Short mmCIF file of C-alpha atoms and ligand atoms in Angstrom, two decimals:
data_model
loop_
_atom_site.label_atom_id
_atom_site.label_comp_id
_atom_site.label_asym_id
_atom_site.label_seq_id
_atom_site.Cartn_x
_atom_site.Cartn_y
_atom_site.Cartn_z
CA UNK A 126 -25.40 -22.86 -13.46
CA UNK A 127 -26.12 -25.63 -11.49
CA UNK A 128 -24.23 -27.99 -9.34
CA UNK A 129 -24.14 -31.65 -9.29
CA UNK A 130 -25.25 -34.57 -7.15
CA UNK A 131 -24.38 -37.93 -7.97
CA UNK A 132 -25.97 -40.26 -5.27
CA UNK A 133 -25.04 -44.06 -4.75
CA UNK A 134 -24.86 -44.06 -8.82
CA UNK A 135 -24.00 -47.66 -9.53
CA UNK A 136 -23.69 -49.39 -12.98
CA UNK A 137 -23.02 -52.78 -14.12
CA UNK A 138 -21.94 -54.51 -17.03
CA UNK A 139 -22.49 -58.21 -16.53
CA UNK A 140 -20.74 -59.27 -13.55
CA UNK A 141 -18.28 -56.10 -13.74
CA UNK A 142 -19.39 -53.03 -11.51
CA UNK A 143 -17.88 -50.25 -13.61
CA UNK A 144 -19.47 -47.64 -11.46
CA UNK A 145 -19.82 -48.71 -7.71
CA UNK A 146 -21.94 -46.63 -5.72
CA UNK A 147 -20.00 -43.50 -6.36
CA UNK A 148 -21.17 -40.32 -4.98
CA UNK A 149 -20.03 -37.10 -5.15
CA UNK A 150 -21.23 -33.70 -4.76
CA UNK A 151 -19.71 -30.96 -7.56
CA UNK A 152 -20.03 -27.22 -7.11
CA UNK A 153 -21.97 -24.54 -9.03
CA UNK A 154 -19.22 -23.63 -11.45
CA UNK A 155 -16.96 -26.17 -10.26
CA UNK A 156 -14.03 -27.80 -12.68
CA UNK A 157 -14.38 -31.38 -10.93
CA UNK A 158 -12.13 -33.62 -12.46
CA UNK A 159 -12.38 -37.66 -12.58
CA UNK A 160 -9.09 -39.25 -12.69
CA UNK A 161 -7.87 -42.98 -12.42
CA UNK A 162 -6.34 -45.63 -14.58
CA UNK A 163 -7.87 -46.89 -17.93
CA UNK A 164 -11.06 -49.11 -17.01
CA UNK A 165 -11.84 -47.46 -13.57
CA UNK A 166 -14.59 -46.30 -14.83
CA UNK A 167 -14.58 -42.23 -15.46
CA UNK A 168 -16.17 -43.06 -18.84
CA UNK A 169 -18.95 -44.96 -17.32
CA UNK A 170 -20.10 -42.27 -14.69
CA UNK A 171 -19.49 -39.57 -17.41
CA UNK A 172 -22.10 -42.07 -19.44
CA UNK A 173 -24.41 -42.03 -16.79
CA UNK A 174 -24.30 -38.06 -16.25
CA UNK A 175 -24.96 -37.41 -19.55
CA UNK A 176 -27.42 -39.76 -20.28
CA UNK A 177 -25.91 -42.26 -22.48
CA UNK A 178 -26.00 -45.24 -19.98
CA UNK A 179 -28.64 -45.92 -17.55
CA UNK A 180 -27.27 -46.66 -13.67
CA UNK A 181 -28.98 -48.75 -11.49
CA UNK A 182 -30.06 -47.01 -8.20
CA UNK A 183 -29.30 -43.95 -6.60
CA UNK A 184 -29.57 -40.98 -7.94
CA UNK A 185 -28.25 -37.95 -10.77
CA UNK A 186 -28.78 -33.85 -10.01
CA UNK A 187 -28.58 -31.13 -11.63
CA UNK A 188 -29.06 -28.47 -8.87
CA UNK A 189 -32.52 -29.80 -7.64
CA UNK A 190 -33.56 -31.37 -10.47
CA UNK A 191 -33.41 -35.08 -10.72
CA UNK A 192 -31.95 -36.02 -14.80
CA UNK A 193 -32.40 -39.65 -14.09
CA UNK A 194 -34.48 -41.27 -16.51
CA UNK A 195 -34.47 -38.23 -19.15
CA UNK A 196 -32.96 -38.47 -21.90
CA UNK A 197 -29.52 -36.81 -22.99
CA UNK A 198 -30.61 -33.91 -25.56
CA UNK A 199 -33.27 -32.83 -22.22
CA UNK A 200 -30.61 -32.65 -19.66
CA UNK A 201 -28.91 -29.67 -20.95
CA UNK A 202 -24.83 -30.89 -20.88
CA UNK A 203 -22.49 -30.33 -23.28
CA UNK A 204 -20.05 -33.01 -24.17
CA UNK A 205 -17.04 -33.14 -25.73
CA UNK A 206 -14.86 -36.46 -26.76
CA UNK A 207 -11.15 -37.55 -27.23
CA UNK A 208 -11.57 -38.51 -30.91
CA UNK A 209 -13.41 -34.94 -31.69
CA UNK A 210 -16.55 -36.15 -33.08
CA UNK A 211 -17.15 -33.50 -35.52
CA UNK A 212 -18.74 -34.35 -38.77
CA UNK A 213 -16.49 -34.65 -41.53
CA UNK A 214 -18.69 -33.27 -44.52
CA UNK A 215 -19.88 -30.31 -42.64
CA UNK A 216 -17.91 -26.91 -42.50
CA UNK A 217 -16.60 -25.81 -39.06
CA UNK A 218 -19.31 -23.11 -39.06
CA UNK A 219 -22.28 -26.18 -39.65
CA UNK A 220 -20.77 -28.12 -37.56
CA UNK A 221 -21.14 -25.65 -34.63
CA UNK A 222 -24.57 -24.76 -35.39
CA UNK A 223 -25.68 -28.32 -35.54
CA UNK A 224 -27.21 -28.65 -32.29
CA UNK A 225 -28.87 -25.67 -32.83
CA UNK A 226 -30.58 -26.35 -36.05
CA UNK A 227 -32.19 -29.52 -34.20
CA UNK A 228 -33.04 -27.81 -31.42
CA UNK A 229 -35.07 -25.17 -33.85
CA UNK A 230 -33.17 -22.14 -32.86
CA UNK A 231 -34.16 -19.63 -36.03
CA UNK A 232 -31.46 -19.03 -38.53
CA UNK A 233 -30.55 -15.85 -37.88
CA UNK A 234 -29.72 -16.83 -34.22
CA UNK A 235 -27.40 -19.71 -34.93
CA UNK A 236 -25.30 -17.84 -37.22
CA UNK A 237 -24.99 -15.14 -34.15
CA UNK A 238 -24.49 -17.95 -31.58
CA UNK A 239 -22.04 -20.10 -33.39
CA UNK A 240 -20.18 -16.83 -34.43
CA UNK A 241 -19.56 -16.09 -30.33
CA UNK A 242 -18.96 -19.68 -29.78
CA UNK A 243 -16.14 -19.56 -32.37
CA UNK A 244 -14.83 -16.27 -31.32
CA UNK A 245 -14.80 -18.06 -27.75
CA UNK A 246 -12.10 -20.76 -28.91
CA UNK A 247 -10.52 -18.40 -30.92
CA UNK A 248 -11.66 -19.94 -34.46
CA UNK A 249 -12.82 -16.78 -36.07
CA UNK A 250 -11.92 -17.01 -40.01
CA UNK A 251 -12.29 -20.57 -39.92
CA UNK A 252 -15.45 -20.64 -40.40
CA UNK A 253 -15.90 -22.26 -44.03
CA UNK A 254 -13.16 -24.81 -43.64
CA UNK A 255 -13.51 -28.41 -43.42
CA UNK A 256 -12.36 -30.92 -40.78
CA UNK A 257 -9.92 -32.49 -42.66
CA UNK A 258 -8.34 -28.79 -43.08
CA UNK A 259 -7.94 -28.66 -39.47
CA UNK A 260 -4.91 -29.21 -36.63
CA UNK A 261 -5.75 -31.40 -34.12
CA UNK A 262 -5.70 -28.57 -31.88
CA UNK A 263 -8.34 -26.83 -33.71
CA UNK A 264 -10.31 -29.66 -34.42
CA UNK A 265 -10.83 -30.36 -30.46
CA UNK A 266 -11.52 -26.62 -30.33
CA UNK A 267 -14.58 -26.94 -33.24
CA UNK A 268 -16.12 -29.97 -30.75
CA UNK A 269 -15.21 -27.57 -27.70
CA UNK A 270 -17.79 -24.59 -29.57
CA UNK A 271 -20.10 -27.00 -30.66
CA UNK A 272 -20.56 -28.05 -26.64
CA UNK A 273 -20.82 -24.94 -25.58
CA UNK A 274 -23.39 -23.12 -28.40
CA UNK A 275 -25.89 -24.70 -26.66
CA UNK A 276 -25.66 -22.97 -23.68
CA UNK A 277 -25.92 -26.35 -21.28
CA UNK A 278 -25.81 -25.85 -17.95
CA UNK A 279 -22.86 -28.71 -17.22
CA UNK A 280 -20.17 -29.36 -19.70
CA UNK A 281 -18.77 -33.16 -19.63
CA UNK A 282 -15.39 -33.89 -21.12
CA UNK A 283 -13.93 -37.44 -21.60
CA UNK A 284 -10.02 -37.36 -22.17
CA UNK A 285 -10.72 -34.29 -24.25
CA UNK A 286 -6.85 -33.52 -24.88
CA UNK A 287 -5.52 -37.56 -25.35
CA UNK A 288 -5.12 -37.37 -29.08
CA UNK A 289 -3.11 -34.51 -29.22
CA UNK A 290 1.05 -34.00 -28.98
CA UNK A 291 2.09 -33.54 -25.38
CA UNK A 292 3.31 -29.48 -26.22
CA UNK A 293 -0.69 -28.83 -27.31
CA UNK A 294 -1.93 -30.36 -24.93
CA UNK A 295 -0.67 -28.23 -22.18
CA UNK A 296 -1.35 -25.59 -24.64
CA UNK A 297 -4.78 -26.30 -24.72
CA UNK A 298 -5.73 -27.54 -21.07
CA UNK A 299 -4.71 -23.75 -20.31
CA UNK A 300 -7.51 -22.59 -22.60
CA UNK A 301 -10.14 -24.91 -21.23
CA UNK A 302 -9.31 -23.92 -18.15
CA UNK A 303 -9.53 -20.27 -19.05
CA UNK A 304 -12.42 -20.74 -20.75
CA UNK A 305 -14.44 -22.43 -18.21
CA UNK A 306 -13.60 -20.05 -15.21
CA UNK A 307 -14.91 -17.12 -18.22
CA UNK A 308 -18.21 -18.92 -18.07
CA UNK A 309 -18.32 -19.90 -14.93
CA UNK A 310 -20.14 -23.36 -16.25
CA UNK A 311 -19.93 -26.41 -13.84
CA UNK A 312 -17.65 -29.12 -15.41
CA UNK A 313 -16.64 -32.85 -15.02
CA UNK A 314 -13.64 -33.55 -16.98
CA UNK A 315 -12.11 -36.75 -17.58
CA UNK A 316 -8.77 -37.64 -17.71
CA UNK A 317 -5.87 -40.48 -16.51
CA UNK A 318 -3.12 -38.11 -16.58
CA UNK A 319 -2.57 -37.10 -13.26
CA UNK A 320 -0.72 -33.73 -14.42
CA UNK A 321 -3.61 -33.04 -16.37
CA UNK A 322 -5.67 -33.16 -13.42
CA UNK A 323 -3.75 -31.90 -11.16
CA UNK A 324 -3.29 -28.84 -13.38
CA UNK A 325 -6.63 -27.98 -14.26
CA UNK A 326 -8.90 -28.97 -11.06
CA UNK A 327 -10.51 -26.89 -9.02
CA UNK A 328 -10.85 -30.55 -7.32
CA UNK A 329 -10.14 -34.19 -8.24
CA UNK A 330 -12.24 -37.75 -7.19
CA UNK A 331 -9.15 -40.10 -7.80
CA UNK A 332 -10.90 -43.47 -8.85
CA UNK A 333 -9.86 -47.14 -9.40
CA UNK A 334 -11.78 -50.01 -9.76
CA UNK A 335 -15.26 -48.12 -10.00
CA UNK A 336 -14.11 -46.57 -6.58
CA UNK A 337 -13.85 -43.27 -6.01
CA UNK A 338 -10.16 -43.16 -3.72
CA UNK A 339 -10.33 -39.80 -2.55
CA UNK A 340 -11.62 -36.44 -3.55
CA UNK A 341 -9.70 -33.42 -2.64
CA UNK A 342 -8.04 -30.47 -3.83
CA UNK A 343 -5.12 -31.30 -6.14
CA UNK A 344 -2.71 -30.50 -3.31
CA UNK A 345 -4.68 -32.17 -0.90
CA UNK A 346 -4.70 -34.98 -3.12
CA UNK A 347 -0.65 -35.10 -3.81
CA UNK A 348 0.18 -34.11 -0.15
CA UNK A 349 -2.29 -36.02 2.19
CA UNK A 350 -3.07 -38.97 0.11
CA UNK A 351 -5.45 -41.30 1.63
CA UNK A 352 -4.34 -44.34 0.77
CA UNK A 353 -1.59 -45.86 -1.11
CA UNK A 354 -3.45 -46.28 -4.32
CA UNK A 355 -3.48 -42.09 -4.49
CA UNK A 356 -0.35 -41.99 -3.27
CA UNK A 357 0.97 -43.69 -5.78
CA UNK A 358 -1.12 -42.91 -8.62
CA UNK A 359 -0.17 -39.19 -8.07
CA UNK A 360 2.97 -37.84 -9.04
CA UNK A 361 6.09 -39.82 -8.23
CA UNK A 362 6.86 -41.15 -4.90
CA UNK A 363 9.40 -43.63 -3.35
CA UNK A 364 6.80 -46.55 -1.96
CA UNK A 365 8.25 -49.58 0.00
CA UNK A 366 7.06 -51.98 2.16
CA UNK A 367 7.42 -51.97 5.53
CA UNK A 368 7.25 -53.33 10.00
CA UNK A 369 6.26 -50.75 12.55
CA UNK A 370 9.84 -51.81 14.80
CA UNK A 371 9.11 -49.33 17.68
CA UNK A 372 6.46 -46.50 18.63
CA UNK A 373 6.78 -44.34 21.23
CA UNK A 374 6.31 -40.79 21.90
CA UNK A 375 5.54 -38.70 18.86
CA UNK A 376 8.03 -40.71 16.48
CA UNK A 377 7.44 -44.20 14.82
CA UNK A 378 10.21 -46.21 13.50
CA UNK A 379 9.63 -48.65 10.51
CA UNK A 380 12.65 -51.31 8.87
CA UNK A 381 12.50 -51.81 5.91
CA UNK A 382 15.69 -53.98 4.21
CA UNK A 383 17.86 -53.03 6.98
CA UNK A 384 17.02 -49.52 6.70
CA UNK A 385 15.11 -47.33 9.41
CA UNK A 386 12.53 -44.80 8.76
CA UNK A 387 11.38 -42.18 11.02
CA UNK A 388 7.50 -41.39 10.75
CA UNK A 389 5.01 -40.19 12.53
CA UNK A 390 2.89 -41.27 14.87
CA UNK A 391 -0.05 -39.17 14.50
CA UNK A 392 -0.41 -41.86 11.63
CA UNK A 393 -1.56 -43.97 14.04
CA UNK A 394 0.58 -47.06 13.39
CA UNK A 395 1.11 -49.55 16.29
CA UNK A 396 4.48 -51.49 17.03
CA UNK A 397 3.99 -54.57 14.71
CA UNK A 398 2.01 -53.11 12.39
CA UNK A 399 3.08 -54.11 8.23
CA UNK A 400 2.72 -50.88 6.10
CA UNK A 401 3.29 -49.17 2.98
CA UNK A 402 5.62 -45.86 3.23
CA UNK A 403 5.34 -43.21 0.96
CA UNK A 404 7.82 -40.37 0.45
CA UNK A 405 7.72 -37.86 -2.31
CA UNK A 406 11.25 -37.55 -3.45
CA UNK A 407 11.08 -33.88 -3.11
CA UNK A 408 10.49 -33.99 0.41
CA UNK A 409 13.67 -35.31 1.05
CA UNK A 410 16.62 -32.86 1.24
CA UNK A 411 20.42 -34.09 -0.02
CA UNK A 412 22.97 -32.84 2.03
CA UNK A 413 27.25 -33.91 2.43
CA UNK A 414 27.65 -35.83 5.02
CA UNK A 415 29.12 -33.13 7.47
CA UNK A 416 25.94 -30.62 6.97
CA UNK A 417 23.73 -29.92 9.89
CA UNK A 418 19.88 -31.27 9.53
CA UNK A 419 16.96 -29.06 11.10
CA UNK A 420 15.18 -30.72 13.60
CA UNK A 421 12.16 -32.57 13.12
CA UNK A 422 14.16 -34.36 10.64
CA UNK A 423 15.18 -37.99 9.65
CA UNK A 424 18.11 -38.55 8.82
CA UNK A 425 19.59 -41.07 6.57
CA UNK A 426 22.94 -42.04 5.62
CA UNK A 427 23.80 -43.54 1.85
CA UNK A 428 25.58 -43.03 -1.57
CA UNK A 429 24.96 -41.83 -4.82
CA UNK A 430 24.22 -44.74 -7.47
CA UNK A 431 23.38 -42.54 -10.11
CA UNK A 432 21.89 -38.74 -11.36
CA UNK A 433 20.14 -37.52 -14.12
CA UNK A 434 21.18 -33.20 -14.36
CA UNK A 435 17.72 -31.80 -16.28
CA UNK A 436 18.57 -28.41 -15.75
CA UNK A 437 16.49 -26.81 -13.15
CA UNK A 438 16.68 -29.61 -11.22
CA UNK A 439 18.94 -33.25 -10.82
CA UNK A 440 17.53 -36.32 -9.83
CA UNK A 441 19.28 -38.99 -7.62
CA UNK A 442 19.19 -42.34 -6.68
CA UNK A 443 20.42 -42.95 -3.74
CA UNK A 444 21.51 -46.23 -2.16
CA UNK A 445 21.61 -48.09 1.41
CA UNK A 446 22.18 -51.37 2.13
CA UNK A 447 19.95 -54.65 1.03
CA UNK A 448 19.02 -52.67 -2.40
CA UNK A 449 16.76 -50.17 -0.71
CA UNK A 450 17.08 -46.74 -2.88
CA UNK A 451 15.23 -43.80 -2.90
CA UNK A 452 14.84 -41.47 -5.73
CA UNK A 453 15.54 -37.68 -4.92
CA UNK A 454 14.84 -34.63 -6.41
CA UNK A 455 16.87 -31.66 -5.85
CA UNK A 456 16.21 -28.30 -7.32
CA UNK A 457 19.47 -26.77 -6.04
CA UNK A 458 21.08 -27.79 -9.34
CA UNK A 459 24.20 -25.45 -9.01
CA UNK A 460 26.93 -27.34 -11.17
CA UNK A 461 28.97 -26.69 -7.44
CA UNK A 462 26.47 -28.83 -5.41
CA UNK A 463 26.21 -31.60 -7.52
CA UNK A 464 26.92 -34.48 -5.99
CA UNK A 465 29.16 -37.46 -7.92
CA UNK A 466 28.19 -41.39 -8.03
CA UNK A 467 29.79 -43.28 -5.58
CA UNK A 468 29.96 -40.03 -3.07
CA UNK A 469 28.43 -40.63 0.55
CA UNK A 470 25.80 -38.18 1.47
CA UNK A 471 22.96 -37.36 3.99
CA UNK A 472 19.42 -37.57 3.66
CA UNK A 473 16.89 -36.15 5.49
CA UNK A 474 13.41 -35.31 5.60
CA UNK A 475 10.78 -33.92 7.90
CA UNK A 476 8.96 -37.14 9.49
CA UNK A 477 5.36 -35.97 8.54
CA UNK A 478 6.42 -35.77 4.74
CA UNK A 479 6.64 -39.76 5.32
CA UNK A 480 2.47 -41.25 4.73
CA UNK A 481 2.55 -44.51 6.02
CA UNK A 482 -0.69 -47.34 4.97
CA UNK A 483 -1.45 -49.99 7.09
CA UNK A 484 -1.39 -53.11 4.98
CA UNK A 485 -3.56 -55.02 6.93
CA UNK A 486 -6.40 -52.93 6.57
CA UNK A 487 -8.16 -52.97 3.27
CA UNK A 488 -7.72 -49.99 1.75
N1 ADP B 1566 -20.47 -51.32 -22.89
C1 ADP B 1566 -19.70 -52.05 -22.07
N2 ADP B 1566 -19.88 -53.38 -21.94
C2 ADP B 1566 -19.12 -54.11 -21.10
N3 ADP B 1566 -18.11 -53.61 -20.36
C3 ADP B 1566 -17.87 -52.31 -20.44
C4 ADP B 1566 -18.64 -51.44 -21.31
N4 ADP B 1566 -18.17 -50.18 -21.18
C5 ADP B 1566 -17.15 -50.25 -20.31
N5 ADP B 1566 -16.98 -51.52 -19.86
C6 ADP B 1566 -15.98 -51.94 -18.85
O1 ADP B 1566 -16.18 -51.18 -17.69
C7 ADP B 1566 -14.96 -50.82 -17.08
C8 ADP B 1566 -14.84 -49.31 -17.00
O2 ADP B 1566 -14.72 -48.80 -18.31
P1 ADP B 1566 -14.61 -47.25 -18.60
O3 ADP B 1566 -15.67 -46.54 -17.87
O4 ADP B 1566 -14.55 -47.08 -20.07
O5 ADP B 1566 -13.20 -46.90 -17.95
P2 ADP B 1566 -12.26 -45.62 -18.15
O6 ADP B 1566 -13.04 -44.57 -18.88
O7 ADP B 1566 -11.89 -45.21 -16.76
O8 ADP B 1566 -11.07 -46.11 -18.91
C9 ADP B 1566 -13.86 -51.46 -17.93
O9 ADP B 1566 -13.53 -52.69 -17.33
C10 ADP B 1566 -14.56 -51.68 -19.26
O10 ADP B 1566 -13.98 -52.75 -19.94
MG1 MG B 1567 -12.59 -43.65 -20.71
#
C-alpha cells in the first residue's frame, strides 16, 4: 500500500478556489481524515485524488508514482459515496462484482472475490437480494465491498456515513475503522462531523475555505488548536473576545466584560494585544466557594444560571458580571455535588488549558 502526496494541489471553479494549494503528506496505511464545514472543499480534493476533477498545478502521489493526468479506473482507489451509489437493478452479489467484470477478471474469480469482499462487511447470505431490500446500513456496506473487491491501493470516502440515523452511524464508523486497520489500506475519508473524525483518525487536516487549518492527531487537534477556526470547529469550547491588560512573568492577564482571565504567556501575547480565548469547558473545574484550588490555577468567582443533569455528567452555565458566562462540564455528577441555580461557586482552571489567538494577525 502506498502513501500519499498531495503537492500545492489547487483547483478552481470560476473565480472560487475550492482547493487552494493544499498539501499534505498521508501515510502508508494511514486513516487521514479531511474535515471542515460544508463548501470547504473536502469533496473537491477527494475529486482531484481520485481523478474525477482535474487541479491546476502541483502535484498527486501515490507512493512514487505521479496519478496526475491518468484517469480514475488507472489509479487504483476505491471510492465510496454518501448516497451509496449502488445500482438499483443489480443484486448485491452483481453489484460487487461489477468492477470486476469491466476490469476482465474471469468468472470464476469474481464470484471468489466478491464472496470475501462480502464476508468482509459481514453481508454473507445477502447475496441475491436487491437494493431496495436493503437497510441503509447494509446498503453503505454493499458500496463499502464493491470499493474494496478491487483491491485499490487507496480507498477514498466522501461523508460515507451522512445518510444514515445517528445510532448506525457510530455503529458503522467502528466497522470502517476495523476494517481498514484489517487491511492495512491507506485511506482519506471525508467528513464535517468533527466526532466522526475525531473518532476514527489516525490523523485529521481540519479545512475551511479551501485551507487546510491544521493537521494533527485528533488530540492534538482538540487540545493544541492552532488557530481559532480549529478551536472552535472542534468540540465545544467557551470563545470570547478579548485585551492583553498586563504581561509579566510567566502569567498573562486578559479582560474581557469586566472579567479577568489568567493565561499563559508562553502564548506569546504582548500587553495590548486584542485576542480570541478559548477554553474547553472541561478544563475548567467547579468547586464551592470555600474549596482550595491547586496551584497553577485561575481562579474565578460566579453563580450558577442554569444546569442540564445528563447522567454521567451535568453541564453548567455559569455567570459573572456584564453577561460573560462560561459553559462547564462536570463529570462528578454525584446527586450530593450538584450545585443549585443561583448558588455562588468557584472556578478554576489550569492557565495553559486557556489558547489564546491574536486577532490582529490573520489567521
Ligand atoms: N462543479 C462545481 N462548479 C462550481 N462550483 C463548485 C463545483 N463543485 C464545488 N463547487 C464549490 O466549491 C466549493 C467547495 O465545494 P465542495 O468541495 O463540494 O465542499 P465540501 O465537500 O467541503 O462541502 C463550494 O463553494 C462549492 O459550491
Ligand atoms: Mg462534500
Amino acid at each position: 500500500m502506498p502513501g500519499i502526496s498531495i503537492r500545492n494541489v489547487t483547483k478552481r471553479f470560476g473565480d472560487l478556489v475550492a482547493a487552494n494549494n493544499i498539501s499534505l503528506e498521508i501515510e502508508k496505511g494511514e486513516f487521514f481524515t479531511l474535515l471542515g464545514p460544508s463548501g470547504c472543499g473536502k469533496t473537491t480534493l477527494l475529486r482531484c485524488i481520485a481523478g474525477f476533477l482535474d487541479h491546476e498545478g502541483g502535484q498527486i502521489l501515490f507512493g512514487d508514482r505521479r496519478v496526475d493526468g491518468i484517469p480514475t479506473h488507472k489509479r487504483g482507489v476505491g471510492m465510496v459515496f454518501q448516497n451509496y451509489a449502488v445500482f438499483p437493478h443489480l443484486s448485491v452479489q452483481d453489484n460487487v462484482k461489477y468492477g470486476l467484470k469491466a476490469r476482465r477478471v474471469p468468472a470464476r474469480e469474481q464470484a471468489e472475490r466478491a464472496s470475501q469482499a462480502l464476508a468482509l462487511v459481514r453481508l454473507e447470505g445477502l447475496e441475491d437480494r436487491l437494493p431496495n431490500q436493503l437497510s441503509g446500513g447494509q446498503l453503505q456496506r454493499v458500496a463499502i465491498a464493491r470499493a474494496l473487491v478491487i483491491e485499490p491501493e487507496v480507498l477514498l470516502m466522501d461523508e460515507p456515513l451522512s445518510n444514515l440515523d445517528a445510532k448506525l452511524r457510530v455503529e458503522m464508523r467502528g466497522e470502517i475503522r476495523l476494517l481498514q486497520q484489517k487491511m492495512g489500506i491507506t485511506t482519506i475519508y471525508v467528513t464535517h462531523d468533527q466526532e466522526e473524525a475525531l473518532s476514527i483518525s489516525d490523523r485529521i487536516a481540519v479545512m475551511e475555505y479551501g485551507i487546510v487549518r491544521q493537521v494533527g492527531k485528533p488530540w492534538e487537534v482538540y487540545v493544541q488548536p492552532g488557530d481559532a477556526f480549529v478551536a472552535g470547529f472542534i468540540g465545544t469550547t467557551n470563545m470570547f473576545d478579548s485585551e492583553i491588560k498586563t504581561s509579566e512573568g510567566g502569567l498573562a492577564i486578559a479582560q474581557c466584560g469586566g472579567v479577568s482571565f489568567g493565561l499563559s504567556r508562553s502564548d506569546g501575547v504582548a500587553q495590548g494585544s486584542q485576542i480570541q480565548i478559548a477554553l474547553r469547558p472541561e478544563a475548567i473545574t467547579i468547586r464551592d466557594i470555600e474549596e482550595p484550588v491547586p496551584d497553577g490555577h485561575w481562579v474565578l468567582e460566579g453563580e450558577i444560571i442554569r444546569f442540564e443533569y445528563l447522567g454521567s455528567m451535568i453541564k453548567y452555565e455559569v455567570g459573572f458580571s456584564e453577561n460573560v458566562t462560561l459553559l462547564v462540564v462536570s463529570y462528578d455528577a454525584e446527586p450530593a455535588k450538584i450545585k443549585n441555580v443561583g448558588q455562588r461557586v468557584k472556578l478554576s482552571y489550569p492557565i495553559e488549558r486557556a489558547k489564546t489567538f491574536r486577532k490582529d494577525r490573520p489567521q
